[in-house]
Amino acid sequence: MIWNPNKECMSRDEMHSLQGKRLQKLVQYVYHNVPFYRNKMQAMDLAPEDIRSIDDIVKLPFTTKQDLRDNYPYGLQAAPPSEIVRVHASSGTTGNPTIVGYTRKDLAVWSEVMARCLTAFGVTRDDTFSVSYGYGLFTGGLGAHYGVENLGATVIPTSTGNTEKHIRLIRDLKISGIACTPSYALYLAETLEKMGLSKDDIGLRIGAFGAEPWTENMRREIEDRLGLKGFNLYGLSEIMGPGVSYECQEQNGSHICEDHFYPEIINPDTLEQLHGGEQGELVFTTLTKEGMPLLRYRTKDLCTLMEGECACGRTSVRMGRIMGRSDDMLIIRGINVFPSQVESVILEMSEFEPQYMLIVDRQNNLDTLQVQVEVRRDFFSDDIGRMLSLKKQLADKLRSVLSISADVRLMEPGSIERSQGKGRHVIDKRMLK
Amino acid sequence: MTIKQLSVFLENKTGRINEVTKILARHSINMQAFSMAETTDFGILRLIVSEVDRAVEILREANFAVMLTDVVCLRCDNVAGSLSVILEQLAENQIFIEYMYAFAEGEQANVIIRPNDITRCVEVLSDCKCNVVKEF
Ligand SMILES: [Zn+2]
């Protein structure tokens, strides 16, 4: 099923022309309402009239996370305070949090795009849907909540918390769909089994998973243990929250709601726009946002864009899996290494906890990389040969993914320091020297 | 005819073995024998203790990765050549020893053996009238 075929299946020409019109209007709007953008454009000798089609977007300035921090709290807000009806904030791991204000129309767009996602996952009015993202300043809970309501399914706002109670609700209320992080889904499966129940005791059929990176292996494991089909739900709070892109039944990339969020891929070093499916940094322009519209916001997420009509009938551009982050890139022996590459290898191997630490150092003028991982309790073996072969298996996979060899260290479970939120996974000792 | 050995995964870090022995001491669990197998970054501490199930429980509670392994413990005279006779028997019967460790107390010596085929190993040892220890 398709929620809004007019937009989701629009011909490419119509889409480009719609995007062009919306971009022109957006540039006029921010030029006259956000001094930050007006100053930037004036410094570039750029007038709103210079933007005539969507292709002119390359003339516009970028916006970075640092710009959001520097303009804390409301510096980038375009709508007057009286028009703002809700505020969300993203957790700042460093420095100021990012404050995002939404107008009534922004919230309507948000529940529209969320309804598109849920419909693509197969949710209908007959479903009872549990939203188990955190409700609060984080966009996940409320964003998904209003999407479910807009679609007309029954929403159960379980948020996060008492998992056993949650499972009883899933069973007793015949909950058929759930939105949560993939790691919470795994925890849910664990708790279910601890309670002596199995997937056959509950009727979950659809999972909307996002807000953290996950792998095909995790998808299979969640699907096996919860008896549902899991879909990727992508979003970021600076742009809107969940609902920016979504997987359809084909699960070949995530369709972007590009009538509202215009995607570009750029080379993070030269800032040039890339085409033809090349990998680079994902950039979004909020074509219709009123509260805090952003021009060319650099997500730091590295991925590719896929054009071409999907077998599901949608024509919108799809984004591939996030392959890494452009900001935490390490250069080791001249090779670009992303902690997320190491992470995806570790997440694919069930023998390890999803915890790791990269220690980069320089010995005798040669960069060294040590990867510390925790062996899961259930996989610990008394056979030292098996432990060494596990270590070698990981080292081999890392070498094939990173193109450099890493010294793998097996650690005790629980020994790598847990950090709140997006963990810090790198100690670069070269910088200390 | 086999006994349970406790295997604990340890990082090679100063004081880590001491953590294990301290916890066991605090719960009055006696270690009857132990050995340490190590590599450059990690080791496996193998223990024979007085109350094995309780030891597993308290070590897991303290976040250690612990597992139980079946081993054979045999008692022989603490004199030259007695172990050699037994090992020869095992070798003749194609039983491969993954690891072993021993401790002597007075007239007797106890040998802990982890064979590749534990059932066969127990059979061979009983056939040759070895003194296999059933429990400590
Ligand atoms: Zn599709």
XYZ file of C-alpha atoms and ligand atoms in Angstrom:
570
model
C 0.000 0.000 0.000
C 1.073 3.566 -0.693
C -0.140 6.377 1.578
C 0.275 9.274 -0.854
C 0.717 7.974 -4.429
C 0.550 11.551 -5.788
C 3.829 12.389 -4.109
C 5.463 9.016 -3.613
C 4.991 7.956 -7.261
C 5.303 11.380 -8.927
C 7.158 11.481 -12.250
C 10.732 12.720 -11.932
C 10.035 15.855 -13.964
C 7.096 16.820 -11.806
C 9.113 16.130 -8.669
C 12.014 18.311 -9.843
C 9.681 21.120 -10.704
C 7.890 20.837 -7.334
C 11.229 20.769 -5.528
C 12.379 23.822 -7.517
C 9.298 25.821 -6.598
C 9.564 24.858 -2.952
C 13.259 25.699 -2.862
C 12.667 29.180 -4.302
C 10.024 29.852 -1.692
C 12.240 28.470 1.076
C 15.200 30.651 0.106
C 13.011 33.784 0.078
C 11.654 32.775 3.473
C 14.983 32.149 5.243
C 16.617 35.175 3.582
C 14.011 37.426 5.121
C 13.608 35.665 8.469
C 16.963 34.185 9.483
C 19.846 36.678 9.762
C 22.319 33.769 9.790
C 21.345 32.781 6.239
C 20.923 36.346 4.989
C 24.463 37.197 6.133
C 25.884 34.057 4.586
C 24.145 34.695 1.256
C 25.153 38.324 1.191
C 28.757 37.352 1.866
C 28.500 35.021 -1.157
C 26.887 37.780 -3.206
C 23.829 35.604 -3.644
C 20.267 36.902 -3.867
C 17.103 34.784 -3.409
C 16.278 35.499 -7.082
C 19.416 33.615 -8.149
C 17.682 30.370 -7.180
C 15.424 29.415 -10.108
C 15.368 25.625 -10.067
C 16.324 22.760 -7.806
C 19.674 22.482 -9.621
C 20.604 25.926 -8.299
C 20.781 24.404 -4.821
C 24.541 23.994 -5.282
C 24.874 27.806 -5.043
C 23.498 27.811 -1.498
C 25.583 27.727 1.672
C 25.841 24.644 3.858
C 24.665 24.362 7.454
C 26.606 22.317 10.003
C 25.923 20.941 13.459
C 28.372 23.584 14.721
C 26.189 26.331 13.206
C 23.254 24.953 15.197
C 25.306 24.989 18.383
C 26.634 28.483 17.745
C 23.093 29.770 17.282
C 21.715 28.114 20.410
C 18.893 28.180 21.302
C 16.668 29.907 18.730
C 19.096 31.632 16.350
C 18.112 29.582 13.307
C 14.399 29.681 13.966
C 12.521 31.346 11.119
C 8.962 31.394 12.457
C 7.937 33.868 15.182
C 7.613 32.334 18.676
C 3.812 32.649 18.494
C 3.758 30.169 15.591
C 5.869 27.546 17.383
C 3.693 24.880 18.992
C 6.304 22.335 20.039
C 10.028 22.105 20.737
C 12.284 19.051 20.654
C 15.951 18.897 21.541
C 18.669 16.496 20.513
C 21.053 15.340 23.192
C 24.305 17.193 22.862
C 27.125 14.752 23.549
C 29.356 17.801 23.479
C 28.329 21.400 23.954
C 24.838 22.812 23.575
C 21.899 20.628 22.640
C 20.141 21.400 19.366
C 16.755 23.019 19.845
C 14.192 22.503 17.101
C 10.867 24.372 17.076
C 7.895 23.102 15.046
C 4.924 25.055 13.735
C 1.497 23.488 13.428
C 2.172 22.882 9.727
C 5.542 21.250 10.504
C 3.774 18.782 12.771
C 1.230 18.053 10.041
C 4.031 17.327 7.545
C 5.724 15.142 10.112
C 2.678 12.958 10.700
C 2.133 12.835 6.921
C 5.637 11.495 6.245
C 5.401 9.099 9.196
C 2.119 7.757 7.791
C 3.906 7.142 4.464
C 6.582 5.135 6.284
C 4.124 3.057 8.307
C 1.993 2.339 5.239
C 5.075 1.189 3.340
C 5.845 -1.190 6.239
C 2.343 -2.634 5.836
C 0.598 -0.987 8.809
C -3.158 -0.412 8.322
C -6.035 1.048 10.336
C -6.672 -2.424 11.724
C -3.295 -2.574 13.455
C -2.578 -1.888 17.103
C 0.809 -0.245 17.221
C 3.163 0.183 20.135
C 5.511 3.182 20.094
C 8.493 2.238 22.232
C 10.826 5.064 21.419
C 11.368 7.443 24.310
C 8.690 10.117 24.616
C 10.037 13.514 25.512
C 12.620 15.881 24.093
C 13.802 13.077 21.798
C 11.830 13.130 18.538
C 11.319 9.352 18.287
C 8.332 8.842 20.589
C 6.037 11.707 19.680
C 7.059 11.644 16.011
C 6.037 8.024 15.544
C 3.005 8.493 17.797
C 1.302 11.127 15.650
C 2.147 9.171 12.506
C 0.265 6.134 13.799
C -2.700 8.315 14.772
C -2.696 10.050 11.402
C -2.765 6.702 9.655
C -5.692 5.640 11.804
C -4.203 2.637 13.536
C -4.466 2.347 17.327
C -1.432 3.737 19.071
C -0.224 2.320 22.403
C 2.270 4.867 23.766
C 4.387 2.392 25.732
C 7.585 4.477 25.523
C 10.558 2.753 27.148
C 10.520 1.258 30.623
C 8.984 -1.840 32.156
C 9.666 -4.477 29.509
C 7.723 -7.366 31.105
C 4.653 -5.185 31.395
C 5.189 -4.176 27.787
C 5.249 -7.814 26.688
C 2.029 -8.543 28.585
C 0.423 -5.600 26.768
C 1.699 -6.876 23.418
C 0.062 -10.227 24.181
C -3.156 -9.036 25.809
C -3.930 -6.081 23.500
C -2.921 -8.090 20.426
C -0.360 -5.467 19.451
C 0.700 -6.149 15.851
C 3.341 -3.500 15.234
C 6.130 -1.829 17.176
C 8.447 1.136 16.670
C 11.660 1.060 18.695
C 15.431 0.919 18.398
C 16.789 -2.389 17.065
C 18.703 -2.935 20.302
C 15.489 -2.539 22.310
C 13.840 -5.093 20.003
C 16.582 -7.573 20.883
C 16.132 -6.815 24.562
C 12.411 -7.367 24.161
C 13.100 -10.788 22.605
C 15.407 -11.666 25.478
C 12.820 -10.660 28.068
C 10.101 -12.562 26.212
C 12.192 -15.731 26.374
C 13.074 -15.134 30.026
C 9.355 -14.979 30.799
C 9.029 -18.456 29.308
C 7.159 -17.129 26.262
C 7.990 -17.229 22.581
C 7.066 -15.377 19.402
C 4.097 -17.740 19.063
C 2.544 -16.294 22.207
C 2.451 -12.781 20.718
C 1.180 -11.467 17.417
C 3.759 -8.880 16.359
C 4.083 -8.715 12.573
C 5.757 -5.381 11.806
C 8.766 -3.652 13.359
C 9.804 -0.057 12.559
C 13.420 0.190 13.660
C 15.698 3.210 13.657
C 17.600 5.845 15.645
C 20.793 3.759 15.686
C 22.852 1.795 13.168
C 21.884 -1.822 12.651
C 22.865 -4.665 10.362
C 21.241 -7.386 8.283
C 22.299 -9.885 10.947
C 20.448 -7.957 13.618
C 17.440 -7.793 11.326
C 17.441 -11.582 10.916
C 17.894 -12.170 14.628
C 15.064 -9.788 15.602
C 12.778 -11.255 12.947
C 13.507 -14.829 14.088
C 12.987 -14.146 17.755
C 9.989 -11.799 17.585
C 8.294 -13.331 14.536
C 7.899 -10.026 12.713
C 9.275 -8.317 9.611
C 11.658 -5.467 10.451
C 11.898 -2.236 8.439
C 14.378 0.615 8.505
C 12.994 3.979 9.607
C 15.459 6.829 9.188
C 15.356 10.347 10.474
C 17.290 12.978 12.322
C 15.983 15.536 14.740
C 17.628 18.535 13.056
C 15.637 17.808 9.896
C 12.380 16.531 11.439
C 12.731 13.309 13.411
C 11.766 9.802 12.273
C 10.092 9.790 8.863
C 12.765 11.269 6.601
C 13.147 7.955 4.775
C 11.748 4.435 5.007
C 12.089 0.969 3.556
C 9.308 -0.456 1.409
C 8.500 -4.173 1.076
C 11.393 -4.499 -1.437
C 13.891 -3.468 1.277
C 16.366 -2.236 -1.281
C 17.305 1.116 0.219
C 15.113 3.623 2.032
C 12.764 5.901 0.076
C 13.306 9.557 0.932
C 10.304 11.865 1.322
C 12.037 14.161 -1.129
C 9.121 16.520 -1.679
C 9.901 17.676 1.893
C 13.558 16.738 2.426
C 15.817 17.286 -0.569
C 18.827 14.946 -0.464
C 22.288 15.506 -1.914
C 25.503 13.529 -1.669
C 28.655 15.615 -1.422
C 32.349 14.966 -1.193
C 33.004 15.912 2.464
C 36.420 17.359 1.614
C 35.737 19.368 -1.546
C 32.003 19.907 -0.761
C 31.212 19.179 -4.397
C 27.926 17.498 -5.238
C 28.380 13.859 -6.288
C 26.224 11.957 -8.768
C 25.729 8.482 -10.158
C 25.482 6.540 -6.930
C 28.845 7.646 -5.572
C 29.305 7.399 -1.819
C 29.665 10.608 0.119
C 28.148 12.732 2.855
C 24.369 12.977 2.938
C 22.998 16.532 2.944
C 19.361 17.565 3.444
C 17.445 20.747 2.682
C 14.071 21.038 4.426
C 11.940 22.187 1.501
C 8.736 22.882 3.430
C 9.756 23.489 7.003
C 8.590 26.660 8.774
C 9.894 26.435 12.349
C 13.581 25.804 11.782
C 14.207 25.333 8.065
C 17.737 24.316 7.119
C 19.641 24.804 3.879
C 21.969 21.970 2.904
C 22.377 20.515 6.374
C 25.424 18.255 6.532
C 24.354 15.064 8.315
C 27.920 13.649 8.452
C 26.317 10.319 7.506
C 28.069 8.622 4.603
C 25.899 6.766 2.138
C 24.818 6.553 -1.500
C 21.627 7.633 -3.278
C 19.832 5.360 -5.720
C 17.672 6.741 -8.506
C 15.188 4.813 -10.566
C 11.714 3.476 -10.016
C 11.448 0.833 -7.315
C 9.552 -2.427 -7.850
C 7.098 -1.178 -5.213
C 5.967 1.555 -7.638
C 7.483 4.505 -5.787
C 9.680 6.813 -7.823
C 11.403 8.607 -4.961
C 15.163 8.471 -4.519
C 16.400 5.804 -2.116
C 19.332 6.064 0.264
C 21.544 3.073 0.966
C 22.656 1.890 4.374
C 24.680 4.448 6.334
C 28.266 3.357 5.778
C 29.938 5.606 8.287
C 30.369 9.116 9.550
C 32.516 11.689 7.867
C 33.489 13.356 11.117
C 35.079 10.510 13.030
C 37.208 9.296 10.177
C 40.677 8.132 11.160
C 43.615 8.048 8.824
C 45.754 5.047 9.689
C 48.800 4.280 7.538
C 47.275 6.574 4.941
C 43.989 4.668 4.800
C 40.616 6.111 5.789
C 39.113 4.104 8.630
C 35.683 4.701 10.099
C 34.851 3.340 13.544
C 31.450 2.459 12.092
C 33.125 -0.007 9.705
C 34.618 -1.804 12.687
C 31.258 -1.593 14.406
C 29.417 -3.226 11.537
C 31.897 -6.128 11.477
C 31.471 -6.634 15.219
C 27.681 -6.391 15.046
C 27.696 -9.089 12.365
C 29.483 -11.515 14.683
C 27.218 -12.821 17.397
C 30.168 -13.960 19.520
C 30.888 -10.382 20.573
C 29.093 -7.789 22.643
C 28.221 -4.650 20.642
C 31.012 -2.809 22.453
C 34.415 -1.961 21.110
C 37.302 0.431 21.437
C 39.852 1.444 18.828
C 43.293 2.342 20.114
C 45.392 4.085 17.492
C 49.066 4.612 18.217
C 52.365 5.168 16.439
C 55.315 2.890 17.043
C 58.598 3.263 15.160
C 56.903 5.735 12.821
C 54.250 3.197 11.924
C 50.590 3.631 12.824
C 49.090 0.781 14.805
C 45.454 -0.077 15.309
C 44.233 -2.166 18.191
C 40.606 -3.262 18.316
C 39.296 -4.273 21.710
C 36.135 -6.369 21.797
C 34.216 -8.131 24.504
C 33.518 -11.842 24.152
C 29.918 -12.653 24.991
C 29.508 -14.868 28.057
C 27.729 -17.606 26.106
C 30.536 -17.815 23.591
C 33.393 -18.069 25.999
C 35.085 -21.409 25.521
C 37.476 -23.339 27.722
C 39.269 -24.344 24.534
C 42.045 -21.843 23.946
C 42.330 -22.920 20.316
C 38.722 -21.946 19.701
C 39.215 -18.588 21.373
C 42.285 -17.919 19.234
C 40.459 -18.887 16.060
C 37.598 -16.554 17.009
C 40.158 -13.796 17.387
C 41.677 -14.634 14.032
C 38.264 -14.719 12.378
C 37.584 -11.158 13.538
C 41.064 -9.988 12.551
C 40.588 -11.461 9.050
C 37.201 -9.804 8.585
C 38.565 -6.474 9.785
C 41.469 -6.698 7.367
C 39.156 -7.348 4.439
C 36.844 -4.458 5.378
C 39.456 -1.888 6.464
C 42.304 -2.866 4.112
C 44.708 -2.626 7.028
C 45.441 -5.171 9.694
C 44.344 -4.652 13.255
C 45.567 -6.210 16.458
C 42.448 -7.759 18.005
C 42.231 -7.956 21.783
C 39.634 -10.168 23.399
C 38.314 -8.524 26.538
C 36.145 -9.675 29.418
C 32.448 -8.898 29.059
C 31.609 -5.577 30.672
C 35.216 -4.353 30.703
C 34.993 -1.722 27.969
C 33.700 1.525 29.368
C 30.078 2.238 28.430
C 29.452 5.805 27.424
C 26.080 7.471 27.361
C 24.384 7.966 24.011
C 26.578 7.800 20.987
C 29.604 6.148 22.485
C 33.120 7.325 22.078
C 34.960 4.461 20.516
C 38.376 5.846 19.678
C 41.511 6.621 21.623
C 44.010 8.203 19.258
C 47.279 8.255 21.144
C 49.049 9.817 18.151
C 47.428 13.117 18.984
C 48.966 13.069 22.443
C 52.492 12.806 21.081
C 33.194 -40.518 36.825
C 33.981 -37.016 35.670
C 34.177 -33.864 37.694
C 33.264 -30.280 36.876
C 36.041 -27.820 36.290
C 35.428 -24.110 36.441
C 36.914 -22.113 33.537
C 37.165 -18.341 33.860
C 38.022 -15.979 31.018
C 40.524 -13.316 32.097
C 42.215 -10.409 30.414
C 45.946 -10.317 30.948
C 45.839 -7.549 33.472
C 47.603 -7.236 36.792
C 45.518 -8.391 39.710
C 42.814 -10.104 37.694
C 43.500 -13.609 39.099
C 43.548 -12.101 42.536
C 40.012 -10.775 41.944
C 38.799 -14.318 41.393
C 40.581 -15.783 44.400
C 39.376 -12.930 46.616
C 35.733 -13.477 45.635
C 35.990 -17.219 46.232
C 37.681 -16.632 49.596
C 34.986 -14.199 50.648
C 32.425 -16.929 50.064
C 34.562 -19.582 51.755
C 34.979 -21.610 48.588
C 38.182 -23.598 48.614
C 40.353 -24.031 45.519
C 41.683 -27.546 45.278
C 43.664 -27.140 42.106
C 44.115 -24.609 39.364
C 46.097 -23.837 36.259
C 46.380 -20.862 33.984
C 46.527 -21.001 30.197
C 47.537 -17.747 28.646
C 48.020 -15.975 25.359
C 49.334 -12.478 24.747
C 46.071 -10.741 25.590
C 43.874 -13.154 27.498
C 44.010 -16.243 29.638
C 41.787 -19.029 30.879
C 41.933 -19.817 34.561
C 40.921 -23.412 35.251
C 39.861 -24.299 38.756
C 38.699 -27.256 40.756
C 36.746 -25.888 43.710
C 34.760 -27.168 46.667
C 31.261 -25.948 45.694
C 31.264 -25.600 41.966
C 27.663 -24.459 41.370
C 27.843 -21.779 44.008
C 31.213 -20.660 42.640
C 29.701 -20.251 39.144
C 26.847 -18.230 40.551
C 28.952 -15.778 42.533
C 31.523 -15.319 39.766
C 28.778 -14.641 37.199
C 27.296 -12.158 39.609
C 30.682 -10.431 39.641
C 30.490 -10.260 35.804
C 33.059 -12.906 34.996
C 32.637 -15.087 31.923
C 32.562 -18.526 33.453
C 31.856 -21.995 32.128
C 31.926 -25.541 33.389
C 34.002 -28.193 31.667
C 33.963 -31.932 32.324
C 37.388 -33.241 33.228
C 38.746 -36.506 34.563
C 40.654 -36.513 37.794
C 42.767 -39.514 38.622
C 44.820 -40.329 41.646
C 48.104 -42.142 41.416
C 51.057 -42.831 43.641
C 53.422 -39.935 44.029
C 56.372 -41.934 42.722
C 58.496 -41.730 39.581
C 56.894 -43.256 36.510
C 53.336 -43.788 37.736
C 51.815 -41.131 35.491
C 53.799 -42.314 32.505
C 52.140 -45.762 32.666
C 48.701 -44.160 32.584
C 49.475 -41.747 29.769
C 50.836 -44.620 27.716
C 47.516 -46.432 28.117
C 45.640 -43.356 26.914
C 47.926 -42.906 23.945
C 47.563 -46.541 22.961
C 43.812 -46.077 22.943
C 44.058 -42.996 20.698
C 42.930 -40.602 23.391
C 44.287 -37.139 22.831
C 44.872 -34.881 25.827
C 43.901 -31.262 25.245
C 45.473 -30.156 28.504
C 46.332 -31.476 31.936
C 47.640 -30.294 35.235
C 48.586 -32.015 38.455
C 49.113 -31.466 42.135
C 50.721 -33.775 44.657
C 49.720 -34.143 48.242
C 51.984 -36.428 50.275
C 51.887 -40.025 49.065
C 49.381 -39.293 46.332
C 49.244 -37.139 43.234
C 46.067 -35.874 41.560
C 46.048 -35.383 37.815
C 43.333 -33.407 36.034
C 42.938 -34.386 32.394
C 40.840 -32.822 29.657
C 40.723 -35.515 26.935
C 39.178 -35.130 23.485
C 36.830 -38.065 24.200
C 35.859 -38.064 27.839
C 33.677 -41.226 27.854
C 36.404 -43.298 26.188
C 38.968 -41.860 28.535
C 36.992 -42.897 31.629
C 36.490 -46.391 30.171
C 40.175 -46.877 29.464
C 41.155 -45.646 32.890
C 38.689 -47.960 34.672
C 39.838 -50.898 32.551
C 43.399 -50.403 33.702
C 42.214 -50.085 37.292
C 43.229 -46.473 37.726
C 41.865 -44.617 40.681
C 39.448 -42.128 39.092
C 38.231 -39.530 41.569
C 34.444 -39.094 41.571
C 34.269 -35.994 43.630
C 36.286 -33.850 45.936
Zn 10.214 0.695 -2.969
